[in-house]
Coordinates of C-alpha atoms and ligand atoms in Angstrom, one line a residue:
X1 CA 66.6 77.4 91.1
X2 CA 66.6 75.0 94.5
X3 CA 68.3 77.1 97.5
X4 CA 70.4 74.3 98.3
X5 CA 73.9 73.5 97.6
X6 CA 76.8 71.6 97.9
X7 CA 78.9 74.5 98.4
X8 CA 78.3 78.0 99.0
X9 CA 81.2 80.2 99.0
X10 CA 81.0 83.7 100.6
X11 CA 83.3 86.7 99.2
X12 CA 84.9 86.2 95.1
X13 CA 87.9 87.2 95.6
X14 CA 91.2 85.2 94.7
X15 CA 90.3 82.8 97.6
X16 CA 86.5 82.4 96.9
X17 CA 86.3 82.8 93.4
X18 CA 88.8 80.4 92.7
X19 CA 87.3 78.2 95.8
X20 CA 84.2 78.1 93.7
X21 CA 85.0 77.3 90.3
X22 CA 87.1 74.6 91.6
X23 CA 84.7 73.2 93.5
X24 CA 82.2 73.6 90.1
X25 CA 85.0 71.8 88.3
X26 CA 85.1 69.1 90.9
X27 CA 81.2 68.3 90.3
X28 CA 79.7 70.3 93.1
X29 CA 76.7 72.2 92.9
X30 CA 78.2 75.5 94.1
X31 CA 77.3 79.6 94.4
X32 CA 79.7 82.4 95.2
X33 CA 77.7 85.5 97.0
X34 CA 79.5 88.7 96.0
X35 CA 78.8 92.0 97.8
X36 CA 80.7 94.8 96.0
X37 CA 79.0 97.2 94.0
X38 CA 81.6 99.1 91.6
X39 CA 81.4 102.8 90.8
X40 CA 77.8 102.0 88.9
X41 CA 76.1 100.3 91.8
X42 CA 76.3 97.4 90.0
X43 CA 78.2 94.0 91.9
X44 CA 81.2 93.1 90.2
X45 CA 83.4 89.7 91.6
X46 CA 87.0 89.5 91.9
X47 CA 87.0 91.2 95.4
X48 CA 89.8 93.2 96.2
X49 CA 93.0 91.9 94.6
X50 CA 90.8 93.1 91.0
X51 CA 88.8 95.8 92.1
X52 CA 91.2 97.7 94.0
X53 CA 94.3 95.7 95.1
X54 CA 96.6 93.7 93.0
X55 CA 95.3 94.4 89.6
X56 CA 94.6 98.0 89.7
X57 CA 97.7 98.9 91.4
X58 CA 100.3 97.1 89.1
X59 CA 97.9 98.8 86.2
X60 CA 99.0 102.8 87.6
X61 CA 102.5 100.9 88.4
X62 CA 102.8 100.0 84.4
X63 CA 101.5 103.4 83.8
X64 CA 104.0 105.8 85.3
X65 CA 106.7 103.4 84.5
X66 CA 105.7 104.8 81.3
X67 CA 105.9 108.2 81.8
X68 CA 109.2 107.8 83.4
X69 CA 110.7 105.7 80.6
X70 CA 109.7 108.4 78.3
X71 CA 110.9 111.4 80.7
X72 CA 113.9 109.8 81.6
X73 CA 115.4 107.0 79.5
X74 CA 114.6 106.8 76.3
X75 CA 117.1 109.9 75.6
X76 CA 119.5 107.1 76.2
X77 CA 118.4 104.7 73.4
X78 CA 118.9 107.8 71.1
X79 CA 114.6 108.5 71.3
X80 CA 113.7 112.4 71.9
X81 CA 110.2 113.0 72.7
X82 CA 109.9 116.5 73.1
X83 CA 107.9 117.4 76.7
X84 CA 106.0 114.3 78.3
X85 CA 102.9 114.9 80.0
X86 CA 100.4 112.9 81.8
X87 CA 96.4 113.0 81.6
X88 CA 95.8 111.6 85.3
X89 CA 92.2 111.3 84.3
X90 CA 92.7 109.1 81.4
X91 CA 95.1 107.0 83.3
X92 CA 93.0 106.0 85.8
X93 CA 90.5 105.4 83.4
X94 CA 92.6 103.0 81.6
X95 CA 92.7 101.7 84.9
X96 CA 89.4 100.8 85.1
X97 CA 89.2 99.6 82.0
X98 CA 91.6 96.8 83.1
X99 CA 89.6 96.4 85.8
X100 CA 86.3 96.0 84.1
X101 CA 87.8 93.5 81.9
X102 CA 88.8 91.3 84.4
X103 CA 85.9 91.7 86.8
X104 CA 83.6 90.7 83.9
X105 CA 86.0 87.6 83.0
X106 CA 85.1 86.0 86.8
X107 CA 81.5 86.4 85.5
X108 CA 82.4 84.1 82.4
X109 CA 84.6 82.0 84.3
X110 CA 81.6 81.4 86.5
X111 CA 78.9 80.7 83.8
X112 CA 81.6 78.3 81.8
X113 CA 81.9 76.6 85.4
X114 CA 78.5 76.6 86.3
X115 CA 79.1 78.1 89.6
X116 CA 75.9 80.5 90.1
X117 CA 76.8 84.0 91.3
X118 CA 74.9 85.5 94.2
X119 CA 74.5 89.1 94.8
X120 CA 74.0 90.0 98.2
X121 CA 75.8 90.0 101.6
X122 CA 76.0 86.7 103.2
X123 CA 75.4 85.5 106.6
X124 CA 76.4 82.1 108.4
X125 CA 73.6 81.6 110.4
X126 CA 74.1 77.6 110.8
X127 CA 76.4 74.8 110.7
X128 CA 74.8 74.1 106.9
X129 CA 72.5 77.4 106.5
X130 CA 73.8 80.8 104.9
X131 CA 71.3 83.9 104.1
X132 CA 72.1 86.4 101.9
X133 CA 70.4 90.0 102.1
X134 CA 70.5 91.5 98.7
X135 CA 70.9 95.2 98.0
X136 CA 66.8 95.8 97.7
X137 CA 66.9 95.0 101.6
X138 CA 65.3 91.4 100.4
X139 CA 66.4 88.1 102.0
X140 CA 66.9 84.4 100.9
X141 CA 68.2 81.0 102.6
X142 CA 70.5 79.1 100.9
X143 CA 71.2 75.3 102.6
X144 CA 74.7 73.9 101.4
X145 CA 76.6 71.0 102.8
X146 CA 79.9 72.8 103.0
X147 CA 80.6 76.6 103.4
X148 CA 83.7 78.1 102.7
X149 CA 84.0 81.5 104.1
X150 CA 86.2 83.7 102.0
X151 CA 85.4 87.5 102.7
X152 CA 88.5 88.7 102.4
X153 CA 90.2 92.3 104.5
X154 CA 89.7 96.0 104.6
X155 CA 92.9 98.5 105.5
X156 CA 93.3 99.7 108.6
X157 CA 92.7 102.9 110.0
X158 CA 94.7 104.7 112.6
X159 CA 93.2 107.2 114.9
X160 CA 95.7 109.4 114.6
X161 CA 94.4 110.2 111.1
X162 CA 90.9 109.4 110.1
X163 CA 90.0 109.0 106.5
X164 CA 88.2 111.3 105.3
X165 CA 88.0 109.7 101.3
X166 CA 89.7 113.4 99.9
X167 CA 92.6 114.7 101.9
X168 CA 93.4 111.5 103.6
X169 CA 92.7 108.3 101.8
X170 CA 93.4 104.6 102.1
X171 CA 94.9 102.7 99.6
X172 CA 91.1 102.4 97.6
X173 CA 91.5 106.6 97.6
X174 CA 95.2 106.6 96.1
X175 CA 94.5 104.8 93.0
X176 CA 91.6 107.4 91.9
X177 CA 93.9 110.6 92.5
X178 CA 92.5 112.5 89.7
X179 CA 95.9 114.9 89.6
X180 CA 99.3 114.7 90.6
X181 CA 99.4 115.7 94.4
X182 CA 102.0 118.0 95.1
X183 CA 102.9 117.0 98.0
X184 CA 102.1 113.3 98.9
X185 CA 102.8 111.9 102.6
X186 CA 102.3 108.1 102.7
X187 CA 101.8 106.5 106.1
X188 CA 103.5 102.8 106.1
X189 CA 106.5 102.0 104.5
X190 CA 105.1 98.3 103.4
X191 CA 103.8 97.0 100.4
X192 CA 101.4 98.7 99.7
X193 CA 102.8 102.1 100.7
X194 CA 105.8 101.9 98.3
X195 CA 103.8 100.6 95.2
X196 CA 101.4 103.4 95.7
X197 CA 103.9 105.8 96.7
X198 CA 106.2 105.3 93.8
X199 CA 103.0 105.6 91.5
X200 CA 102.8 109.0 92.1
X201 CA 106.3 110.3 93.0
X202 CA 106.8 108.7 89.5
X203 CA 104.4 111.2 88.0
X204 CA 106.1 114.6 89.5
X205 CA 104.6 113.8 93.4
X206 CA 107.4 115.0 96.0
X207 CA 106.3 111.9 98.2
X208 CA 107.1 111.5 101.7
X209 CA 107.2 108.2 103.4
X210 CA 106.5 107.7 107.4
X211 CA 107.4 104.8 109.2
X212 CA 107.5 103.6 112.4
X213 CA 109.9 100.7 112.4
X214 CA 113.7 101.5 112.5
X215 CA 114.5 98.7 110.1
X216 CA 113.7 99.2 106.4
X217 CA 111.3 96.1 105.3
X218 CA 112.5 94.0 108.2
X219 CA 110.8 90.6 106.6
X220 CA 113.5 91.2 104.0
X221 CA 116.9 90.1 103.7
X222 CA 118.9 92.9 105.1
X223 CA 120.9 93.5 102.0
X224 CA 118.0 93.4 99.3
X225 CA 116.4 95.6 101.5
X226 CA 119.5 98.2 102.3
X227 CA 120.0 97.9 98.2
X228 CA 116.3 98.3 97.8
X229 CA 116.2 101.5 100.2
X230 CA 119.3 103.1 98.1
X231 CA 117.0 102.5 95.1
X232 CA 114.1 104.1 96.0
X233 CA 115.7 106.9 97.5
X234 CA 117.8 107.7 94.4
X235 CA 114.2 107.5 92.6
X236 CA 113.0 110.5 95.1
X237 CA 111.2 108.7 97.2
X238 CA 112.0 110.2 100.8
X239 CA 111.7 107.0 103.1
X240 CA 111.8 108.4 106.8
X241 CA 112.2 105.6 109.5
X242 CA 111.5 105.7 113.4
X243 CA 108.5 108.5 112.2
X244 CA 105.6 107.2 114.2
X245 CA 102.1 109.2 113.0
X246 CA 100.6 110.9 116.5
X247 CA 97.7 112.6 114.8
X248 CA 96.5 115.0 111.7
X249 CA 95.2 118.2 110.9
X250 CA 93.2 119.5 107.7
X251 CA 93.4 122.9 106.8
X252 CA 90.1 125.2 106.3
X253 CA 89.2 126.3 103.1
X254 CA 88.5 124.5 99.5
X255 CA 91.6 123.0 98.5
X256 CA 92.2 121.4 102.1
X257 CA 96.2 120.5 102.8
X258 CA 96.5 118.0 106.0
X259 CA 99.5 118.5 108.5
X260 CA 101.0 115.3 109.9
X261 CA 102.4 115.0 113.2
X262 CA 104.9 112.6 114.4
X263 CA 107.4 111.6 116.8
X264 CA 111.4 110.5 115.7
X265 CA 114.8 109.9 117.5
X266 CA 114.7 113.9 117.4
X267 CA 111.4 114.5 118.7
X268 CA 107.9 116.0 117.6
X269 CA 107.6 116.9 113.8
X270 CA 105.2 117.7 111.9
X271 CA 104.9 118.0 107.7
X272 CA 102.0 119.4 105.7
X273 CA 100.8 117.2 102.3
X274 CA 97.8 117.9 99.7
X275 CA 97.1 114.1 100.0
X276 CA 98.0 111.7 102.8
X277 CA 97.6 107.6 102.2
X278 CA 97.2 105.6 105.0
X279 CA 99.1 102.2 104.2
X280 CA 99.4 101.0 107.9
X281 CA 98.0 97.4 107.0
X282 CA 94.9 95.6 106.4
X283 CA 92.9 93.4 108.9
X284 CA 90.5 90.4 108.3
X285 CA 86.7 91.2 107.3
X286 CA 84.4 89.6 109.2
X287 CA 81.9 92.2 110.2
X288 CA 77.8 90.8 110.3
X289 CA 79.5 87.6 108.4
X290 CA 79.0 85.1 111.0
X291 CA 76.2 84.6 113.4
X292 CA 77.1 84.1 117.2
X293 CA 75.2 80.9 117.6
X294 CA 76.9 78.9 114.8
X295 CA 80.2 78.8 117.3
X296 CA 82.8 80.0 114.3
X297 CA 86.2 80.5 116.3
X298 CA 88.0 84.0 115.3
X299 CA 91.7 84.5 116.9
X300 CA 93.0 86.9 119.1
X301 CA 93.4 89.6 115.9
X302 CA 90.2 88.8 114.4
X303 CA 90.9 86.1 111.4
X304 CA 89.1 83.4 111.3
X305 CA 91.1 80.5 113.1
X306 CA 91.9 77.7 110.8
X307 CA 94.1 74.4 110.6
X308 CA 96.5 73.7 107.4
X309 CA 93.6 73.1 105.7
X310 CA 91.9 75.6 106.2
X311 CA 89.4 73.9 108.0
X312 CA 87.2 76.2 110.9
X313 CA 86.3 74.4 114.3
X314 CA 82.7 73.5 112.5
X315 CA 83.3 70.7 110.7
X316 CA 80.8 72.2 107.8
X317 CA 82.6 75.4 107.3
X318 CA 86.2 76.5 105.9
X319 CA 88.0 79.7 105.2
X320 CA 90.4 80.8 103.1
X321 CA 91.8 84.1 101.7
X322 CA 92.8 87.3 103.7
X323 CA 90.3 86.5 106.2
X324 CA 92.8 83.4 108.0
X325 CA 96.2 83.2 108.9
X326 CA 99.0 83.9 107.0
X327 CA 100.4 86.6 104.5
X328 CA 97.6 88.8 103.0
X329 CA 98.6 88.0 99.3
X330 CA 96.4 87.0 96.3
X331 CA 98.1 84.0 95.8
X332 CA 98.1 82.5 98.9
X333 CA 94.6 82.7 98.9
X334 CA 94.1 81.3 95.7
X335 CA 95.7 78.2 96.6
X336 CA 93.8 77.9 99.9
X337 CA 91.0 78.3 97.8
X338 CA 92.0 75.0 95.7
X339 CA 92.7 73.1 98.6
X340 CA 89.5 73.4 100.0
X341 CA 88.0 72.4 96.9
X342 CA 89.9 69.4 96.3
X343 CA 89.7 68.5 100.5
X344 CA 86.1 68.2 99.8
X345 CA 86.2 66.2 97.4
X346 CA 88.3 63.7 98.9
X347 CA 92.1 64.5 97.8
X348 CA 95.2 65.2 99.9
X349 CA 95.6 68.7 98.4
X350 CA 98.2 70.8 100.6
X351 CA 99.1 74.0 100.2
X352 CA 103.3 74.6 101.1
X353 CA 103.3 77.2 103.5
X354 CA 107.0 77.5 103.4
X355 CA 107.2 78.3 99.5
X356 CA 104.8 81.6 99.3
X357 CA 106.6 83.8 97.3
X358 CA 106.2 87.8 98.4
X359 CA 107.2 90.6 95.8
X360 CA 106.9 94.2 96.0
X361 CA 105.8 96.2 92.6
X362 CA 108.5 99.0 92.5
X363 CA 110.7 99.5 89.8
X364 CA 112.8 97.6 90.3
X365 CA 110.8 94.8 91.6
X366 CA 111.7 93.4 95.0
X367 CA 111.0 89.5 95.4
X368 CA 112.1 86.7 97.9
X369 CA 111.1 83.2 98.4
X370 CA 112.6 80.8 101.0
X371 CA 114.6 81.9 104.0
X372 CA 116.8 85.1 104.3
X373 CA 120.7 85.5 105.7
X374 CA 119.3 86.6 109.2
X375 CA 116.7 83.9 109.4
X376 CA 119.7 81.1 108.5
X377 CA 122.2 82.4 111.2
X378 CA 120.0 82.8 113.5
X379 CA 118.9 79.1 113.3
X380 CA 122.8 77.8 113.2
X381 CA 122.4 76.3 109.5
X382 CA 125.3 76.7 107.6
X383 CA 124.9 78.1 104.1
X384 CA 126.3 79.1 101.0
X385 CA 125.6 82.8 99.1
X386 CA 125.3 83.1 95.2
X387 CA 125.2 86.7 94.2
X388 CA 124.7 88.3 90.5
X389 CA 124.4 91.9 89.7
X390 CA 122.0 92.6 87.3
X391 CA 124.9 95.1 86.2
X392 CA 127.1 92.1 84.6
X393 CA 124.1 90.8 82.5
X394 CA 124.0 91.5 79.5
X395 CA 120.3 91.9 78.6
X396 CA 119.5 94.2 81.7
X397 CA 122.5 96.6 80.1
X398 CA 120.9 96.7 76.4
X399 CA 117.8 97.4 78.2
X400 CA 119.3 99.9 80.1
X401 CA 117.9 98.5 83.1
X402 CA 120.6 97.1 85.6
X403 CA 119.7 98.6 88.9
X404 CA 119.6 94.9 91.6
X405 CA 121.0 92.0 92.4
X406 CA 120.2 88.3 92.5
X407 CA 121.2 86.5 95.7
X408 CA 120.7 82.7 96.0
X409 CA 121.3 81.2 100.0
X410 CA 122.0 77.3 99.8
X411 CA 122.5 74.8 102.2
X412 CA 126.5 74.2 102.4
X413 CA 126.0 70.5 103.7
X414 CA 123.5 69.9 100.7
X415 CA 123.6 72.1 98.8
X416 CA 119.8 72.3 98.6
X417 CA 118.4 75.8 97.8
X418 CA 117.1 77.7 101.2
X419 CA 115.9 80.6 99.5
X420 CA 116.2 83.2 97.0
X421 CA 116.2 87.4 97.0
X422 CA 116.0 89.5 94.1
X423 CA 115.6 93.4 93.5
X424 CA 115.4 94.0 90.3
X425 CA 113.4 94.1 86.9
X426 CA 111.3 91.5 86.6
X427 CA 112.1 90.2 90.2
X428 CA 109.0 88.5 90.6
X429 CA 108.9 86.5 87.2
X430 CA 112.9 85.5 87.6
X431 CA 112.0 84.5 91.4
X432 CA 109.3 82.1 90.0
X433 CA 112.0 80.3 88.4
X434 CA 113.5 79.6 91.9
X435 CA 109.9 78.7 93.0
X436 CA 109.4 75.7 91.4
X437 CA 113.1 74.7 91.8
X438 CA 112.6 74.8 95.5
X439 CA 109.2 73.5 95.3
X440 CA 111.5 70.1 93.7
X441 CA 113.7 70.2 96.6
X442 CA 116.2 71.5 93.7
X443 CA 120.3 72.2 94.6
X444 CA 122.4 75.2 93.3
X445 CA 124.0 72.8 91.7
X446 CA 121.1 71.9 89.7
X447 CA 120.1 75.3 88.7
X448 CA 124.1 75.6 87.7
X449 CA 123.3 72.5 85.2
X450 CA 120.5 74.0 83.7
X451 CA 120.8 75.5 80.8
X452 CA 119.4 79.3 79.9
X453 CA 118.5 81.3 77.3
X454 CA 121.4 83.9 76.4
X455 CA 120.7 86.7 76.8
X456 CA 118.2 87.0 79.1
X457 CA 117.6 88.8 82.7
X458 CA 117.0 85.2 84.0
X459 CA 121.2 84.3 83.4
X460 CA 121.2 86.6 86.7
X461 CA 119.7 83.8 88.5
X462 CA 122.0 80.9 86.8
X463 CA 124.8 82.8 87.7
X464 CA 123.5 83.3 91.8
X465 CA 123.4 79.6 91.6
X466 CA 126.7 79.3 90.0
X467 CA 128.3 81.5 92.3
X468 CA 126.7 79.2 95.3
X469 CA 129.2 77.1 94.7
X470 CA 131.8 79.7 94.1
X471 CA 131.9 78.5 89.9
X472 CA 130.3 81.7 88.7
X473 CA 131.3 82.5 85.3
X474 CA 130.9 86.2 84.4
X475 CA 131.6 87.4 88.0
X476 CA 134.8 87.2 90.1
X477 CA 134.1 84.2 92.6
X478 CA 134.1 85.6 96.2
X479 CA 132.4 82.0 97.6
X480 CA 130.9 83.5 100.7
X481 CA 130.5 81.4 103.9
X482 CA 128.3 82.1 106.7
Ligands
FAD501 P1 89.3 89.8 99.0 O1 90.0 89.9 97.7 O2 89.3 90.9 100.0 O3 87.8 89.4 98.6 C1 86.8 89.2 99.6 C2 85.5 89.4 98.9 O4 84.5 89.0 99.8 C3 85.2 90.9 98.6 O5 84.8 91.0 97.3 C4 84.1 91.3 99.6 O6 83.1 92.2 99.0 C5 83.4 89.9 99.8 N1 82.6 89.8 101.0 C6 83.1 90.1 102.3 N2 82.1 89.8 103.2 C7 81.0 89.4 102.4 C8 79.7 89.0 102.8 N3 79.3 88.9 104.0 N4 78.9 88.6 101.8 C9 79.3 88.7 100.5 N5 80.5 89.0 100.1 C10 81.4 89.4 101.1 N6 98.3 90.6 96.7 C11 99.2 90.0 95.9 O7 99.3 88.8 96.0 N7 99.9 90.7 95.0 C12 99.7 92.1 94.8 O8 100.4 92.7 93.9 C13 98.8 92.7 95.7 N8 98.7 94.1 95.6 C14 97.8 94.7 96.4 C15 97.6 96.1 96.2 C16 96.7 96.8 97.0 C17 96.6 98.2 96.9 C18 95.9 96.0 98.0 C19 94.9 96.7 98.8 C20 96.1 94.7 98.1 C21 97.0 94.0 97.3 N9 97.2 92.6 97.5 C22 98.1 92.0 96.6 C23 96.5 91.8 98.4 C24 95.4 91.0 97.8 O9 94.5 92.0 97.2 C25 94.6 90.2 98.8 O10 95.5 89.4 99.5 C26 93.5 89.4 98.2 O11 92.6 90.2 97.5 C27 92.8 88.5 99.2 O12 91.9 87.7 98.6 P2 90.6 87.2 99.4 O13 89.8 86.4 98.4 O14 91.0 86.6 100.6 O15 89.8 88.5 99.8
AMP502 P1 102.3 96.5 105.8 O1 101.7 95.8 107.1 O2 103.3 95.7 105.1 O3 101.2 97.0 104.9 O4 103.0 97.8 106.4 C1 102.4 98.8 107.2 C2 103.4 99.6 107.9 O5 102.8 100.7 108.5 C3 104.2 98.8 108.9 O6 105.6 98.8 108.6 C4 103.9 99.6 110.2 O7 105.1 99.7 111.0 C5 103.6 101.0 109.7 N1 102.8 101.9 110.6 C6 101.7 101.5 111.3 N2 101.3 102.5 112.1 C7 102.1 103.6 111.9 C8 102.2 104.9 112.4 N3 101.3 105.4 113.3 N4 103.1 105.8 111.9 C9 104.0 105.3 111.0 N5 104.0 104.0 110.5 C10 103.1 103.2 110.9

């Protein structure tokens, strides 16, 4: 096959694989170059959202959501069990069975698009020119009009302590624990740290979570978050703000144990785990990516700096994906990676940075959209507050599953929805709802006049709009100014 391309898209993750196939679709002559090599050896695409972020993650959520609905809950609906166990080694494996299958499904996607997978690591070395060095240590050119550079983010590591891939781990290392840790410290009380710290407190893990910052998810609306914290607490997770890490140390012996040290409002401490994950973040990958000489411009942390289209300074070259700007989230970078597509072909594609949705996996989930209490006073705008407790809806009782609250913030002049904060089961799927609706410019008022399936967990959200407007139905009205 010819080495020259329209496109050539570097990194198939959510932001390049997508980039690529819509670009295929489009009627470009495209290739993706893909670098990881799974557990085999062998490259697999879907970067790290499917190999080990997104997809694997909600896979050992699901899993020891399980094991705790059996443990703990279904006594309630009248279902005895006897003793529940867990086989750690066949849940991961089911893990990466998931994994596989979706892994192999980019590979299909890409034949039935005609976007030609490249396995390799791939370099800008001009304006137009890309090579990629394949893991034989062999080397080919590839010319392509465009190049969109999607190569995605590693976590970070902290000096303090160094990964070593057993005792400490990053967030790869926590989702191939092949026991319960007995004692599990978790560095970062984002994200990722809860998801993966609620996997395995779920499964019998006393799980201690260190975190620097006072506040408790401080992009979140105070009160989601406060209920959020009360939540996960109650669940066993102990959350310990104002804990900065200072450093580490492993124990001799086989079975090594790691002692953390850290600083709070009462001094030096210092707690030994059998496992430590370091969730402190993620930063943008760009290591022997780019060559000097083609003049791409990286920021002051490292991402590739782009405009809101993802455009680089070379007129040639884009990016997309964790690697620019923005919230590190799958979807975000899937939509970059349609934009691009659809820029180069001519359209006025625009991705609407002010609706990306964020969620966290914990049970219950915690998802937000728009703008939050403290971000509304703080910029004068008067608003309106619609709240529902997932405690008044009827489906979340029969399930047995009312832990949460809907709140819905709306302009009070308008009446136009500003933004929208759940905790609670099936946050993310109920926020969607609120999504589009805002994506439409919608009003509480037109969510009120919208009719919804009864019962279902997404009446919570009616009802928040209702009770916007202080005409809630199956809540006392408290209409709450600003
Ligand atoms: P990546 O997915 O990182 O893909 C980049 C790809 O580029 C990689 O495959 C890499 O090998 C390849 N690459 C890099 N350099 C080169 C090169 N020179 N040559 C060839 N290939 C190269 N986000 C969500 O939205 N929802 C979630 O629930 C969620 N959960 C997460 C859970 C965990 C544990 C983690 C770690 C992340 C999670 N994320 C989640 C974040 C999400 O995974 C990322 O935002 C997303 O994967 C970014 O997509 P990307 O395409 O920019 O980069
Ligand atoms: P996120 O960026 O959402 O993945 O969250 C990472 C969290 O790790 C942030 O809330 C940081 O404050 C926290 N963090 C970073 N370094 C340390 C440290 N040394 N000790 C404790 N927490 C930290």
């Amino acid at each position: 096959m010819s080495n020259e391309y329209d496109v050539v898209v570097i990194g198939s993750g959510p932001a390049g694989y997508v980039a690529a196939i819509r670009c295929a679709q489009l009627g470009f002559k495209t290739a993706c170059i893909e670098k990881w090599l799974n557990k085999e050896d062998k490259t697999v695409y879907g970067g790290t959202c499917l190999n080990v972020g997104c997809i694997p993650s909600k896979a050992l959520l699901d899993s020891s959501h399980k094991f705790v609905e059996a443990q703990e809950h279904f006594s309630a609906h009248g279902i005895s069990v006897g003793k529940v166990a867990i086989d750690v080694p066949a849940m991961i494996a089911r893990k990466d069975k998931v994994v596989d299958q979706l892994t192999s499904g980019i590979k299909g996607l890409f034949t039935a698009n005609k976007v030609e997978g490249i396995e390799g690591t791939g370099k800008v070395v001009g304006a137009n020119k890309v090579t990629v060095t394949s893991k034989d240590g062999s080397q080919q050119e590839l010319t392509a009009k465009h190049i969109v550079i999607a190569a995605g983010s590693v976590p970070i590591d902290i000096p303090p302590t160094p990964i070593d891939h057993e005792t400490i781990v990053d967030s790869t290392g926590a989702l191939e624990f092949q026991e319960v840790p007995k004692r599990l410290g978790v560095i970062g009380a984002g994200v990722i740290g809860l998801e993966l710290g609620s996997v395995w407190a779920r499964l019998g893990s006393q799980v201690t979570v260190l975190e620097a910052l006072d506040d408790f998810l401080p992009v979140v609306d105070r009160q989601i978050a406060k209920e959020s914290m009360k939540i996960l607490s109650k669940q066993g997770l102990d959350i310990k703000m104002g804990s900065r890490v200072t450093g580490s140390k492993l124990s001799k012996g086989a079975k090594k144990t790691v002692t953390v040290e850290y600083t709070d409002k009462d001094g030096e401490q210092t707690e030994t785990f059998d496992k430590l994950i370091v969730a402190v973040g993620r930063r943008p990958f760009t290591e022997s990516l780019l060559d000097a000489s083609v003049g791409v411009e990286l920021d002051e942390r490292g991402f590739i700096k782009v405009d809101e289209q993802c455009a680089t300074n070379i007129p040639s070259i884009f990016a997309a994906g964790d690697v620019v700007r923005g919230p590190m989230l799958a979807h975000k970078g899937m939509e970059e990676g349609v934009m691009v597509a659809e820029r180069l072909a001519g359209k006025k594609t625009q991705v609407n940075y002010d609706l990306v949705p964020s969620v966290i996996y914990t049970h219950p989930e915690i998802a937000w959209i728009g703008k939050n209490e403290e971000e509304l006073k703080e910029a004068g705008v008067d608003y309106n507050v619609g709240l529902f407790p997932f405690v008044a809806n009827g489906r979340a009782l029969a399930a047995n599953d009312v832990d949460g609250m809907v709140k819905l913030l709306a302009d009070a002049k308008t009446d136009r929805i500003l933004g929208c904060h759940i905790v609670g089961a099936s946050a993310a799927d109920l926020l969607q709802q609120i999504v589009i609706a805002m994506e439409f410019s919608a009003s509480a008022e037109d969510i009120g006049l919208t009719m919804f399936s009864h019962p279902a967990l997404s009446e919570a959200v009616h009802e928040a709009a209702l009770a916007a407007n202080g005409h809630a139905i199956h809540i006392g009205n408290r209409k709450r100014r600003k």
